[in-house]
mmCIF file of C-alpha atoms in Angstrom:
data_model
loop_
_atom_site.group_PDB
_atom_site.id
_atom_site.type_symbol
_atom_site.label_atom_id
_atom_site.label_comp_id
_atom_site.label_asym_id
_atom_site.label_seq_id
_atom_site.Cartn_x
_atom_site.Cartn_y
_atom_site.Cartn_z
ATOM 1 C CA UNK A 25 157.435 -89.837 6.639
ATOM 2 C CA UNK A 26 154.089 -90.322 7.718
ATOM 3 C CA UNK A 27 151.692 -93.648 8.993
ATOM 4 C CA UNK A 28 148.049 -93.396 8.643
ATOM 5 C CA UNK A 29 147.804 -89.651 6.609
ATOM 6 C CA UNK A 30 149.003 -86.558 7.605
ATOM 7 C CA UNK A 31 151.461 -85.719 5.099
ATOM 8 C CA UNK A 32 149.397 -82.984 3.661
ATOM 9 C CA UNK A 33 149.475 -81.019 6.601
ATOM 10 C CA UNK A 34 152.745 -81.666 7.281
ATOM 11 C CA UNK A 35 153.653 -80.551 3.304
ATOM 12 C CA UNK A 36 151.714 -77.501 4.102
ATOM 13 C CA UNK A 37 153.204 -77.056 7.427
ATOM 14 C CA UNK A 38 156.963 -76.802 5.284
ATOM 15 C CA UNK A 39 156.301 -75.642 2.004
ATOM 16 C CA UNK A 40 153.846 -72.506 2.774
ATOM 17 C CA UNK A 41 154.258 -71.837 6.536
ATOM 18 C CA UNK A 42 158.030 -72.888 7.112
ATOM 19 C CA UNK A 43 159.896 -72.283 4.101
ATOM 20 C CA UNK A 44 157.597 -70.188 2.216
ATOM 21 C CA UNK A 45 158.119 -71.536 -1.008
ATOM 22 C CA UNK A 46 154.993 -71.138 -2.348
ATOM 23 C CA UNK A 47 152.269 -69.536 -1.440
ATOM 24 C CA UNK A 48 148.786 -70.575 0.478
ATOM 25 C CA UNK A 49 146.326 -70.333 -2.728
ATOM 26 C CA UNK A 50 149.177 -72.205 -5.183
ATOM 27 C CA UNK A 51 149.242 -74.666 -2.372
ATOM 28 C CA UNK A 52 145.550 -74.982 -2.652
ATOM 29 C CA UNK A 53 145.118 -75.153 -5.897
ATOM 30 C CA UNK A 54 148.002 -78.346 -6.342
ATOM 31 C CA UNK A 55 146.086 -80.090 -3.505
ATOM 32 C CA UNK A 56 142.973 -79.783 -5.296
ATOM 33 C CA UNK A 57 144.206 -81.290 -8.723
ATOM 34 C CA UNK A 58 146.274 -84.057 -7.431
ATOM 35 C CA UNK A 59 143.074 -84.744 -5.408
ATOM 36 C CA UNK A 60 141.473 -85.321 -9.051
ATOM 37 C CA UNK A 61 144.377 -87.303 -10.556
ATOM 38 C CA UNK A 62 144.733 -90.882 -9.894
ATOM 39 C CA UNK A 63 147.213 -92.258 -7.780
ATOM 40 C CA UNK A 64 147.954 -91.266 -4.116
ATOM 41 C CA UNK A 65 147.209 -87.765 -3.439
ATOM 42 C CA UNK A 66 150.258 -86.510 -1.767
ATOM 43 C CA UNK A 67 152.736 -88.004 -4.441
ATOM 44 C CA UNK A 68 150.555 -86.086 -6.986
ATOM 45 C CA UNK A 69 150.662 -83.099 -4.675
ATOM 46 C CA UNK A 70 154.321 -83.430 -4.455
ATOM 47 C CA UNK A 71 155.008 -83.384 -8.283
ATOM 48 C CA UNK A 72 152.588 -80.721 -9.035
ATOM 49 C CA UNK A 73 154.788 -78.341 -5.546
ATOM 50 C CA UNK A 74 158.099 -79.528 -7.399
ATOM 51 C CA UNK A 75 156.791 -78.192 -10.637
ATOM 52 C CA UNK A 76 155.833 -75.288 -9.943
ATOM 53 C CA UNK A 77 159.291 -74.532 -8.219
ATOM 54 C CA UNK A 78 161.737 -76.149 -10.597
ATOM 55 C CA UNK A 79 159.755 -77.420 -13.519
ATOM 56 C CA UNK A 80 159.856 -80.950 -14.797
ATOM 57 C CA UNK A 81 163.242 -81.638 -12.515
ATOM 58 C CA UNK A 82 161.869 -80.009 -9.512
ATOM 59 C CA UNK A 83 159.038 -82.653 -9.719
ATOM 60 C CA UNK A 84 160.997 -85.836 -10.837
ATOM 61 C CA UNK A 85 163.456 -84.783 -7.789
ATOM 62 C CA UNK A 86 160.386 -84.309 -5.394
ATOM 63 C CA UNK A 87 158.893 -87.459 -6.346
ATOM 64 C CA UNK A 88 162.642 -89.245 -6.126
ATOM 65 C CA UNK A 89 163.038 -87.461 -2.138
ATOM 66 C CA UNK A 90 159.285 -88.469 -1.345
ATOM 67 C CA UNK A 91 159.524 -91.886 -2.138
ATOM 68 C CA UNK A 92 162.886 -93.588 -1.522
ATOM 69 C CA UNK A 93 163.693 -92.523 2.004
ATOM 70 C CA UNK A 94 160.562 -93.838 3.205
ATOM 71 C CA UNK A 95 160.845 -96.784 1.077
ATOM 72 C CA UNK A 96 164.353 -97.839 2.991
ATOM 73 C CA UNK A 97 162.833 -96.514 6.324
ATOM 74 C CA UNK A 98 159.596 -99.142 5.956
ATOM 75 C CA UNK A 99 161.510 -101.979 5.172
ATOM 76 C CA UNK A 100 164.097 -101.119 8.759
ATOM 77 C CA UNK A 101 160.753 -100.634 10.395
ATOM 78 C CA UNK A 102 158.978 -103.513 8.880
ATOM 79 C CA UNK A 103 162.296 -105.663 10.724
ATOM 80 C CA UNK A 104 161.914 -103.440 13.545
ATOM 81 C CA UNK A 105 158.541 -104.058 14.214
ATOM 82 C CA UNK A 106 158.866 -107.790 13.917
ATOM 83 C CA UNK A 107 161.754 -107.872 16.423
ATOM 84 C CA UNK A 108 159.737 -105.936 18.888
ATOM 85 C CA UNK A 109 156.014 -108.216 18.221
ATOM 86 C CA UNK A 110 156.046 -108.699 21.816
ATOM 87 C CA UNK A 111 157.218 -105.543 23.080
ATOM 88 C CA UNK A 112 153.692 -104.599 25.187
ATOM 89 C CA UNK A 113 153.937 -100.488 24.571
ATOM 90 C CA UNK A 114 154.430 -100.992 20.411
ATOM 91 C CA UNK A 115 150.286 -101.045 20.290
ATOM 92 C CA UNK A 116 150.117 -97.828 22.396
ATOM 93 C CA UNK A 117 152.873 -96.004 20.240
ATOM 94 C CA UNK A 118 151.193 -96.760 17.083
ATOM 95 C CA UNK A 119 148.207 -95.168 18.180
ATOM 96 C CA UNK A 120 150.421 -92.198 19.134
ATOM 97 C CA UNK A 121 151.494 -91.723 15.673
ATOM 98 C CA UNK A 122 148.269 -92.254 14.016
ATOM 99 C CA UNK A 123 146.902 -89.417 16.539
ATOM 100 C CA UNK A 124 149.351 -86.783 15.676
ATOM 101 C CA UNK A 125 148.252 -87.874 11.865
ATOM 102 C CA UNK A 126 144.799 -86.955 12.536
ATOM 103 C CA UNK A 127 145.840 -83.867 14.104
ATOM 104 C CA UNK A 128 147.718 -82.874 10.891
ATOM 105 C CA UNK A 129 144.591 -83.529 8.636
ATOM 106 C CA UNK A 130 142.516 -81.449 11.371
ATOM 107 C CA UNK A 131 145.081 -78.803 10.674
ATOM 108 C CA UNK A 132 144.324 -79.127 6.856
ATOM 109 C CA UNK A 133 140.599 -79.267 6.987
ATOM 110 C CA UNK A 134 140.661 -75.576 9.290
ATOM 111 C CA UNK A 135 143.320 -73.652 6.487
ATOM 112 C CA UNK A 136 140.507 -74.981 3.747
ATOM 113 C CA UNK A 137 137.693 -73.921 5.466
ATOM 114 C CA UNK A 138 138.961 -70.329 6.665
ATOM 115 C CA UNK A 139 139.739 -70.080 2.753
ATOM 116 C CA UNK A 140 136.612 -71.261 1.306
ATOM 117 C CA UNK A 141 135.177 -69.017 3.987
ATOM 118 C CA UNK A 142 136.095 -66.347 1.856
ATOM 119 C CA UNK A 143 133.735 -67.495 -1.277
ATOM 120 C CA UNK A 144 130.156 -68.267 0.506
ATOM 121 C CA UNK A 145 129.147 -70.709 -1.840
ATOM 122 C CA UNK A 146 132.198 -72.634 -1.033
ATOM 123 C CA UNK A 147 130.862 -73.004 1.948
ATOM 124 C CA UNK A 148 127.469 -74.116 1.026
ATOM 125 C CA UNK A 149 129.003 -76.511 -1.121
ATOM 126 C CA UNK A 150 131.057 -78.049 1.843
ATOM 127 C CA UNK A 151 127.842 -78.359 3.934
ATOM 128 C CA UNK A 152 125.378 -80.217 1.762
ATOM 129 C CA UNK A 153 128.269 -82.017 0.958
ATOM 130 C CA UNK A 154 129.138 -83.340 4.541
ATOM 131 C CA UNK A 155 125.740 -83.602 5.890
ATOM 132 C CA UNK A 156 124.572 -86.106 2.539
ATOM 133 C CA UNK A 157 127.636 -88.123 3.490
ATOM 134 C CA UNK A 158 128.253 -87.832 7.302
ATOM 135 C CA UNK A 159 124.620 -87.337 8.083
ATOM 136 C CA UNK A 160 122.373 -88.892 5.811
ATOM 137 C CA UNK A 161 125.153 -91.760 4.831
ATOM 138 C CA UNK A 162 124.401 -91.283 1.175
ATOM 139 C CA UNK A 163 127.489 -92.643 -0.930
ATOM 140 C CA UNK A 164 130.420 -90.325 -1.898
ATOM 141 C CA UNK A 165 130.313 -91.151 -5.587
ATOM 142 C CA UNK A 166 127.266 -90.279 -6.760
ATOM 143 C CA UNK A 167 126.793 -86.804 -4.562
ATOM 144 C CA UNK A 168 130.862 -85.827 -5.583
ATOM 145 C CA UNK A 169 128.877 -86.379 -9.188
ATOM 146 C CA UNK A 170 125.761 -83.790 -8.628
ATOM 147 C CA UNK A 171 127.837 -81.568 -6.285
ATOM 148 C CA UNK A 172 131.056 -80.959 -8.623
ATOM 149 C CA UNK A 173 129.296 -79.929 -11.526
ATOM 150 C CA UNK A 174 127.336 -77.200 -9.242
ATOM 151 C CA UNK A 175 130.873 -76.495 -7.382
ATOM 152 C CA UNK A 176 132.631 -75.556 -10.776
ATOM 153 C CA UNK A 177 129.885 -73.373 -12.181
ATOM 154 C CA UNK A 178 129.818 -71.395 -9.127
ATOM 155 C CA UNK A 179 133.772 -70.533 -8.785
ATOM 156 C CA UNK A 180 133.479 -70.129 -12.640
ATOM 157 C CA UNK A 181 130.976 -67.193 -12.242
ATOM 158 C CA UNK A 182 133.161 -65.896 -9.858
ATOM 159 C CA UNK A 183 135.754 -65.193 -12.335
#
């Protein structure tokens, strides 16, 4: 369970690097698509893992796991946090969690860069793409638009 992001890494963290279930490029690739798909990103993620290991069950049991323990566990800590409102530390501990969140995404954003490391272009792409949006503040939408098209025709001539 996760507050604030992170579950990526963490699904990364136990699927490829604990358990070895499946490997770093599959893992890639079913980030990438359920980054495409609507809907939140690491549900998607977590159908497309449970596919590819058990088929349509695997990801209708992944999706089941994902969602209903954390369902029960927000509700106890929605009651939780209301019985502790006053509790002075409950600000500070928040922020904990949301840290080692960020931490996890960090994590995520160093495994895709050594890998598009290995395709140059990727890493053009990656560039022009942060510095139009972190830099130059230009919106997301419309450069995702002009830079996808150029993305895909690059890793399609290198197949």
């Amino acid at each position: 369970m996760s507050f604030g992001g992170g579950l990526s890494g963490w699904l990364y963290r136990e699927f490829v690097l604990g358990k070895r279930w499946i490997d770093e490029e599959d893992f890639s690739s079913s980030l990438a698509i359920s980054q495409m798909l609507p809907g939140a990103n690491v549900v998607n993620l977590v159908i497309c893992m449970g596919e590819q290991l058990r088929g349509p069950v695997g990801a209708l049991t992944c999706v089941i796991g994902f969602l209903v323990g954390p369902f029960f566990a927000v509700v106890g800590l929605c009651q939780l946090f209301d019985a502790l409102a006053g509790y002075p530390l409950l600000p500070v501990i928040s922020d904990g969690v949301a840290f080692a969140a960020m931490g996890l995404l960090i994590i995520m954003c160093v495994h895709g860069v050594r890998r598009a490391m290995r395709f140059p272009p990727s890493i053009i792409t990656i560039a022009v793409t942060a510095i139009l949006v972190g830099i130059f503040r230009f919106p997301l939408i419309p450069v995702a638009c002009v830079i996808a098209p150029v993305s895909v025709a690059l890793a399609w001539r290198r197949i």
